XYZ file of C-alpha atoms in Angstrom:
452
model
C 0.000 0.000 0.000
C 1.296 3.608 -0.628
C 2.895 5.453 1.878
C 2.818 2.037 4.340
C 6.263 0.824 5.657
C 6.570 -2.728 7.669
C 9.440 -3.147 9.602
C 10.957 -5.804 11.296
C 13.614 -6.849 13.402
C 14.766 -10.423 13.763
C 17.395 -11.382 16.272
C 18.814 -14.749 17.372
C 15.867 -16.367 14.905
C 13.443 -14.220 17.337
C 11.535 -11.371 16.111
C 12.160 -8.268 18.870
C 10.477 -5.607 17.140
C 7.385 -5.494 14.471
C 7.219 -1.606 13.377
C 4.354 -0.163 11.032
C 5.488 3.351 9.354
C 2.684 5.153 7.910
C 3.230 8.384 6.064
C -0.157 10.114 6.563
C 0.895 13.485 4.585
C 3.816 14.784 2.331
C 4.659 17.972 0.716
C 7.886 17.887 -1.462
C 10.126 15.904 1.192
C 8.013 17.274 4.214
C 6.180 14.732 6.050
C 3.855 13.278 8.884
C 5.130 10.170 9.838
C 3.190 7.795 12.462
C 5.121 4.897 14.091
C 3.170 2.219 15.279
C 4.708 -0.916 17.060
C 2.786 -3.968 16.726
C 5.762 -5.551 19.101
C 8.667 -4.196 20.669
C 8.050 -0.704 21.541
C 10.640 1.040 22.585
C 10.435 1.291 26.669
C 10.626 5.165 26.998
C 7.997 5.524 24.313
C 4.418 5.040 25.649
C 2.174 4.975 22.374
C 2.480 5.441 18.529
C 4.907 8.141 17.467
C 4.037 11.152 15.213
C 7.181 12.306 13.350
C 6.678 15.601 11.773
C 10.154 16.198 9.453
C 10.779 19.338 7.567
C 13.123 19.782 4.306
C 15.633 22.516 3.278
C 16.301 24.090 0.332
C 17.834 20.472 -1.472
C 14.750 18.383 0.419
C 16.928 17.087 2.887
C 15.210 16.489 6.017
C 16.985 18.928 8.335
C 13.661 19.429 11.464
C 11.762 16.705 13.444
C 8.901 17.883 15.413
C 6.571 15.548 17.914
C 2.824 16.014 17.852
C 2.901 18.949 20.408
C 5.489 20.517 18.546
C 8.635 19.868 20.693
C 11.646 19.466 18.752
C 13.308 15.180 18.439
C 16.060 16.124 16.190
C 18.200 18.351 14.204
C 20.340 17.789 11.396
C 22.703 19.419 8.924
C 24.547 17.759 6.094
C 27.470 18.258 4.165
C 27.507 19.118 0.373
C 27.623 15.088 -0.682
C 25.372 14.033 2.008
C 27.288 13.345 5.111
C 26.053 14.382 8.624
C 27.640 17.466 9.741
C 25.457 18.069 13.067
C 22.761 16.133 14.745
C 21.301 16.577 17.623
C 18.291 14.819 19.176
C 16.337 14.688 22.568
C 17.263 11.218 22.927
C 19.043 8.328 21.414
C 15.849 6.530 20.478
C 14.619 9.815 18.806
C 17.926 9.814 16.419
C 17.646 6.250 15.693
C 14.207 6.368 14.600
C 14.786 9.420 11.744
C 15.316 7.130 8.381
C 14.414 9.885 5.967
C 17.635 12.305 6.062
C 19.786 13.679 3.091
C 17.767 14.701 0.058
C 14.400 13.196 1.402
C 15.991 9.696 1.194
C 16.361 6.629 3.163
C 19.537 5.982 4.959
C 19.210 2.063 6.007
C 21.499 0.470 8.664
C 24.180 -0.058 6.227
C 24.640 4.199 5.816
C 23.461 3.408 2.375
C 20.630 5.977 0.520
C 18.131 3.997 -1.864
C 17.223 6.236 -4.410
C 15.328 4.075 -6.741
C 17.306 2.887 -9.565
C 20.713 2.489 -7.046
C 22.289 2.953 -3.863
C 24.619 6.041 -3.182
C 27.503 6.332 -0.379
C 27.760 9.527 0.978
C 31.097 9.367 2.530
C 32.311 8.797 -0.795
C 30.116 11.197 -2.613
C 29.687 8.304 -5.130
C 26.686 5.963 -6.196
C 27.182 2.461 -5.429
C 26.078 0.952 -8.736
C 27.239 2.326 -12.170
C 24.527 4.804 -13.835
C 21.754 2.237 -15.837
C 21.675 4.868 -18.772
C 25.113 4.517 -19.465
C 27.442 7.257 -20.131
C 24.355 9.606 -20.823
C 25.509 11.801 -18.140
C 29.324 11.302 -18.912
C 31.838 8.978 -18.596
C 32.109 8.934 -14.719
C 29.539 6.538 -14.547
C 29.257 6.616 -10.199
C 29.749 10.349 -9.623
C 26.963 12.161 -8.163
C 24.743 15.215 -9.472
C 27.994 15.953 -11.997
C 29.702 16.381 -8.896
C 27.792 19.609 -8.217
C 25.284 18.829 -5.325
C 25.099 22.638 -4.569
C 23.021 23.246 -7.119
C 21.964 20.416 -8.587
C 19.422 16.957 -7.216
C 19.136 12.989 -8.235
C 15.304 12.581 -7.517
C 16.362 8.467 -8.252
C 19.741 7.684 -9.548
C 19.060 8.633 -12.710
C 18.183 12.509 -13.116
C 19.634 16.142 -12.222
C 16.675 18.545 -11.032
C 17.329 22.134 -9.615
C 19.032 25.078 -10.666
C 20.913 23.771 -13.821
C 17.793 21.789 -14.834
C 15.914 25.107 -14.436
C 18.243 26.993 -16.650
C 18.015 24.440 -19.080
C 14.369 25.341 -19.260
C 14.203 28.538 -19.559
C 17.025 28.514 -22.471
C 14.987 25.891 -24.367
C 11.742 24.851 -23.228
C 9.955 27.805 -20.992
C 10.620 31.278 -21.378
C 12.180 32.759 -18.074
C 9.217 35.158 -17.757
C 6.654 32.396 -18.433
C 8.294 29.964 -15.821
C 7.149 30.987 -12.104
C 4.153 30.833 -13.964
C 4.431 26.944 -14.116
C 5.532 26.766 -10.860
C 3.257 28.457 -8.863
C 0.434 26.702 -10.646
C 2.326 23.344 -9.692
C 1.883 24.184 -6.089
C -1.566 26.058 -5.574
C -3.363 23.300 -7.958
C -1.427 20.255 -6.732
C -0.557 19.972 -10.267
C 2.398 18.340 -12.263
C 2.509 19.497 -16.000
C 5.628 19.292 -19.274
C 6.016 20.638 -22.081
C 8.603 19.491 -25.180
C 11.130 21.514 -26.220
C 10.420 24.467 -28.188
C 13.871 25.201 -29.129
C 16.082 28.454 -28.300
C 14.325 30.336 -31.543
C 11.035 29.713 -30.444
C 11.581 31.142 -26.609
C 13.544 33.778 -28.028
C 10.790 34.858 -30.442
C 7.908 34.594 -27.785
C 9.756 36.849 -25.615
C 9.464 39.388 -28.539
C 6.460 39.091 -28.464
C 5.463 36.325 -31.488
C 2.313 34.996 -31.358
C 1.973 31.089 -30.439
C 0.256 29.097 -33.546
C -2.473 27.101 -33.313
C -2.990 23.188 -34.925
C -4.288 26.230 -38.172
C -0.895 26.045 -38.936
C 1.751 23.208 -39.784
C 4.397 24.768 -41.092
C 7.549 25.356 -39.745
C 9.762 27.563 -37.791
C 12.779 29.911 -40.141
C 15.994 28.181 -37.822
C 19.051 26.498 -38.911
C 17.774 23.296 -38.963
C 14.769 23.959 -41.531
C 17.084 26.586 -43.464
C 20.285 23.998 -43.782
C 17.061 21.329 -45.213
C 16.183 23.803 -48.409
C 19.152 25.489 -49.048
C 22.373 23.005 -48.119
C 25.670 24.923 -48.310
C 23.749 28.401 -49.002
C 22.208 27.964 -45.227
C 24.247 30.094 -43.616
C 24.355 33.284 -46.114
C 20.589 32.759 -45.626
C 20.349 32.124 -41.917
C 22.326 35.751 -41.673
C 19.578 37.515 -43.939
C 16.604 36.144 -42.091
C 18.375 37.471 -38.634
C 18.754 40.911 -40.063
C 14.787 40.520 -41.407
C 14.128 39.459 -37.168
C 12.426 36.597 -39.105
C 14.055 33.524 -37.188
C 12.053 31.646 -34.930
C 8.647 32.821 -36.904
C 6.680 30.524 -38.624
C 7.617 30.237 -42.445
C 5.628 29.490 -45.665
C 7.799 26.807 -47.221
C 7.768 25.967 -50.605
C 10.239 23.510 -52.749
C 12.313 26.394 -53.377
C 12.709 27.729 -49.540
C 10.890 30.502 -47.605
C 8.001 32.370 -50.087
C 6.173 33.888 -46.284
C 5.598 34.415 -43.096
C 3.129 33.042 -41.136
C 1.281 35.944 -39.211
C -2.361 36.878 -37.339
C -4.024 40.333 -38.694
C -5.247 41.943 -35.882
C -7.577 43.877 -37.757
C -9.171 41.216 -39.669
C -8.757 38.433 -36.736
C -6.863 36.145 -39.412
C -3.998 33.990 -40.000
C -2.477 34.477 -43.178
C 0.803 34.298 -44.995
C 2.597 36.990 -46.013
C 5.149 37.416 -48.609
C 8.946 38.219 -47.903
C 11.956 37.357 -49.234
C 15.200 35.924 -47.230
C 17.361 36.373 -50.570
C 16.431 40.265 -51.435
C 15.580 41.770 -47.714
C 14.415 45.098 -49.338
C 11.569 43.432 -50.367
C 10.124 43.218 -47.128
C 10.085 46.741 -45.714
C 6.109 46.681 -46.442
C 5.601 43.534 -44.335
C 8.026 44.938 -41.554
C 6.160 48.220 -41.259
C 3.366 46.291 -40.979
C 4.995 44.277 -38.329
C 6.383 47.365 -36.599
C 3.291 49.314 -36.370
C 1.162 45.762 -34.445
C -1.131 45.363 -37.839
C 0.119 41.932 -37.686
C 1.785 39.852 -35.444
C 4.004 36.994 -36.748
C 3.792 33.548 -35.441
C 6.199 31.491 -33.636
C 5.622 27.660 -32.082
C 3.111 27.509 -29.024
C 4.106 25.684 -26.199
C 3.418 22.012 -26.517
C 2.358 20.467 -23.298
C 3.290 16.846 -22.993
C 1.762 16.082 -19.133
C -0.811 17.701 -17.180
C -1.361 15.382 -14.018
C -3.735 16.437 -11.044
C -3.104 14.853 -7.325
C -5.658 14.556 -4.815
C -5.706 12.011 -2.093
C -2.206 10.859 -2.556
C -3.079 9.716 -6.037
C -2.503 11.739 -9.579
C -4.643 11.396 -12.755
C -4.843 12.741 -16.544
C -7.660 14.787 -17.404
C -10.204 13.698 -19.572
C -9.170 14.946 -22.972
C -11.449 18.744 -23.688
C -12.853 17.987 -20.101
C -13.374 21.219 -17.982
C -10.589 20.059 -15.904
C -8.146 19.849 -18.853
C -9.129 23.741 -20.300
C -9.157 24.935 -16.515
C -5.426 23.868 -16.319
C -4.476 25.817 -19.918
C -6.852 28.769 -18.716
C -4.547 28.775 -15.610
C -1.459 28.949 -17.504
C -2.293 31.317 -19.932
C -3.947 33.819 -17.266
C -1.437 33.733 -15.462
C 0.770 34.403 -18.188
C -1.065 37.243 -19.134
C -0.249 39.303 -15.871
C 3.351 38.546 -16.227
C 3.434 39.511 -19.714
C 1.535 42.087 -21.135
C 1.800 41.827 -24.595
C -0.622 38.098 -24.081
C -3.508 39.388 -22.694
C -6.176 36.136 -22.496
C -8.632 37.411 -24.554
C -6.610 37.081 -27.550
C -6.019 33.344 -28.514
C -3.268 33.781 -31.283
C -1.267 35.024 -28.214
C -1.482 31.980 -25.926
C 0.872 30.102 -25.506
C -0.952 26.998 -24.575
C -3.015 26.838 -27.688
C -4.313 22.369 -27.263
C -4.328 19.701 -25.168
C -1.606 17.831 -23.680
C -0.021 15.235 -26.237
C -0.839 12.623 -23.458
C -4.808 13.179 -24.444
C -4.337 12.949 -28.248
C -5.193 9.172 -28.841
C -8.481 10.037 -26.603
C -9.043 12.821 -28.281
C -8.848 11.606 -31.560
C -11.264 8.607 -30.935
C -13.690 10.353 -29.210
C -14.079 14.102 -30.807
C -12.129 13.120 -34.740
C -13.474 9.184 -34.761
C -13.814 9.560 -38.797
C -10.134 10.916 -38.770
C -9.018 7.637 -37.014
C -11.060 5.307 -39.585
C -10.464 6.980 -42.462
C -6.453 7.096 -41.708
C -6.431 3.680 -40.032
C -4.986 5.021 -36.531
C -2.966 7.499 -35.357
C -0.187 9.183 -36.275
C 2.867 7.487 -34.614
C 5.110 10.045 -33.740
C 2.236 12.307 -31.370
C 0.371 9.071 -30.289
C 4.108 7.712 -28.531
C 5.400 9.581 -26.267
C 7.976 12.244 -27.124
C 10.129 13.324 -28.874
C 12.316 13.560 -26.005
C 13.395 15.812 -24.049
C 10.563 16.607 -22.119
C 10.371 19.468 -18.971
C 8.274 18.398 -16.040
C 7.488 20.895 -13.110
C 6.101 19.123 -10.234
C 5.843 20.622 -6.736
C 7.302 23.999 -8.630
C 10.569 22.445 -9.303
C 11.562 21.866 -12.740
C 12.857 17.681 -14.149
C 14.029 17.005 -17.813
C 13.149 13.644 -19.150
C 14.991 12.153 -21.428
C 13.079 9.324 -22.672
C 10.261 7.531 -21.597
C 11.650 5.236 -18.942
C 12.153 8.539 -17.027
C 8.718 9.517 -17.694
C 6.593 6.695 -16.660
C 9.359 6.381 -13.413
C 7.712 9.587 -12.609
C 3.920 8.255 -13.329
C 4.729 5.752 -11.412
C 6.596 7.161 -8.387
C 3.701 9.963 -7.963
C 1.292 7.077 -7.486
C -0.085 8.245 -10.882
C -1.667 4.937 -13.593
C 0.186 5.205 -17.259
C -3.072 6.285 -19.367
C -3.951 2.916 -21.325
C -2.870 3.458 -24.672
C 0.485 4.229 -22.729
C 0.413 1.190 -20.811
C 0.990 -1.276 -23.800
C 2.514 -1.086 -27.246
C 1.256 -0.284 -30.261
C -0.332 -1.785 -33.266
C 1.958 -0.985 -36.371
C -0.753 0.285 -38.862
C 1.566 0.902 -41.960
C 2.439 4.536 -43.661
C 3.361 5.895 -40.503
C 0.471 4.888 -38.490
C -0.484 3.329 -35.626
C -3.288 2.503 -32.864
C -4.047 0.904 -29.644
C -4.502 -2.897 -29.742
C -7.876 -2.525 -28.843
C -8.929 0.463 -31.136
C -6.940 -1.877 -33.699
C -9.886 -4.574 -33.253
C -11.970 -2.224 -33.934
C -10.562 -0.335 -36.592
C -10.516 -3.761 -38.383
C -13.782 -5.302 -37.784
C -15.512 -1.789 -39.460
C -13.449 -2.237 -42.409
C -14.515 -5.807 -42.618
C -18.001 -4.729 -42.250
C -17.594 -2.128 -45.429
């Protein structure tokens, strides 16, 4: 059962002590802890125990209080995890704190479990090689890159804090847009990710682009899509579109290269494309007046949310794709947005930046609300109904986690007590051209077309 611990200890072949651990509430790595001995209770101890612990600023638990608020123990740590001070009202108070450095488990041994390993913090070192390899580097046992100042293994495997919030707000999150996220996180007991957007993308939204809606497919004037259509001219062209302020905007592509931009009239309340020209730049003084005086607005990418998972009761869920819950979470985001950044005020969709549902609702979605697009195409499009492309930015409890793939990702599902969505929770049928579908939406797909 979640949040139940049974302890015992055998010795001589005898059992001496039967302990039941129940963590009855948890924020971050605060908790309430109740101790209840079914056997062996320590003498000076005259019922159950609550154990209320309190985290620093790395969720290490540094406060113990007793249920009338009286103080059992106090602890600092070094940098890598070793005790530097405790003190505690008695001996049996110290030996009964488990949960210490970084909101983990020291056993008898002195040994952390984190999850995927053990870590020894008088060496500063895990003690089991990393299980992705040398994805973090070639120093396969050293811990948080060996910067555990600013940086936090959540389970052997990943590196949240600072440096993992950086990385979002170069690439994933605009720095204005974050707190955001993270305030939302807290107040709505709410875990959500996005994919990456790319530097262009966060650099154009925080000059003010507007975010494109599913109304638009094309893609976004950077390197990559440039070096695609022009080869070894990329770079002469990359420099023009800088000068034009068109990268990171949404281009109209042709065979040929960029013929447009992508942009929303405000006037006529439409997305259209415009033309400009990234080999002759003085052709596009007409569009770039236009631009400069707010008559339109080019587009850059949206943020595209991956996650959105609600707790309550010590259990998380998904939304019901286009449920009131799911719009109520984008509504939330891009309010809030709105009073950080003025140029997004809510009324006016093309500058949302949540513009759709999570890509964790799209297989839903499309079966219940675009069931004719599912027959008619024989499934799903692969590459939005699997999860990814990795990497994907998760805020949960406002602090900020980069997956990498999706072992990380359903680690997290499945560490927040939250179920893998069904289509998720199995692999897919291989449809052909690209496509795919559940195995039982595959039935079904193939018993209509029997029928017709």
């Amino acid at each position: 059962l979640p949040g139940l611990e049974l302890r015992t200890t055998v010795s001589g072949g005898k059992e001496t002590e039967s302990l039941e651990v129940i963590t009855v509430g948890e924020a971050g790595c605060a908790q309430v802890r109740v101790l209840h001995w079914t056997a062996g209770r320590p003498a000076e101890l005259t019922g159950d125990q609550t154990r209320y612990s309190y985290d620093n600023l790395t969720g290490s638990s540094g406060l113990e209080l007793d249920g009338d608020g009286n103080i059992i123990s106090m602890e600092e740590y070094y940098p890598y995890g070793g005790t530097a001070v405790l003190t505690a009202r008695s001996q049996t108070g110290a030996d009964y704190k488990t949960v210490r450095y970084s909101g983990k488990e020291r056993d008898a041994t002195g040994l952390y479990y984190y999850g995927y390993r053990y870590y020894q913090p008088w060496a500063g070192r895990w003690l089991g090689a990393d299980p992705a390899g040398t994805a973090d580097g070639l120093n396969l046992f050293r811990m948080v890159r060996n910067n555990p100042v600013t940086l936090i293994d959540s389970n052997g495997l990943l590196s949240t804090g600072q440096e993992a919030r950086k990385l979002v707000g170069e690439a994933f999150v605009h720095p204005l847009h974050m707190p955001v996220f993270e305030r939302i996180s807290l107040e709505e007991n709410l875990s959500m990710s996005v994919r990456e957007a790319g530097i262009y993308t966060i650099s154009a939204l925080g000059e003010g682009a507007a975010a494109k809606g599913h109304n638009i497919l094309e893609k976004t004037i950077k390197p990559g899509s440039l070096k695609a259509i022009y080869s070894d001219n990329a770079e002469s062209i990359l420099g023009q579109a800088k000068r034009s302020g068109f990268v990171g905007r949404v281009g109209q592509w042709d065979a040929s290269g960029v013929r447009g931009i992508y942009a929303h009239n405000r006037l006529g309340g439409e997305d259209l494309a415009y033309p400009v020209s990234l080999e002759n730049t003085f052709a596009n003084e007409l569009v770039n007046a236009w631009i400069k005086f707010k008559i339109i607005t080019p587009y850059t990418g949206d943020y595209d949310m991956h996650d959105i998972i609600k707790f309550s009761h010590g259990k998380g869920h998904v939304p019901m794709a286009e449920s009131n819950e799911e719009r109520g979470v984008k509504d939330l985001i891009n309010k809030g947005i709105a009073k950080v950044d003025p140029s997004r005020p809510f009324e006016y969709t093309a500058m949302n930046v949540i513009r759709h549902g999570p890509q964790v609702n799209f297989v839903p979605y499309m079966w219940e609300h675009e069931h004719d697009k599912v027959v008619k195409d024989n499934g799903y499009l692969g590459v939005v109904a699997r999860p990814g492309p990795f990497p994907v930015a998760m805020v949960h409890q406002g602090e900020w986690t980069v997956f990498d793939n999706s072992k990380e990702l359903f680690n997290f599902y499945k560490s927040t007590n939250t179920p893998l969505p069904e289509h998720w929770s199995q692999d897919f049928v291989d449809r052909g051209k690209g496509m795919v579908a559940t195995p039982r939406h595959a039935e079904l797909l193939d018993k209509r077309r029997n029928m017709h």
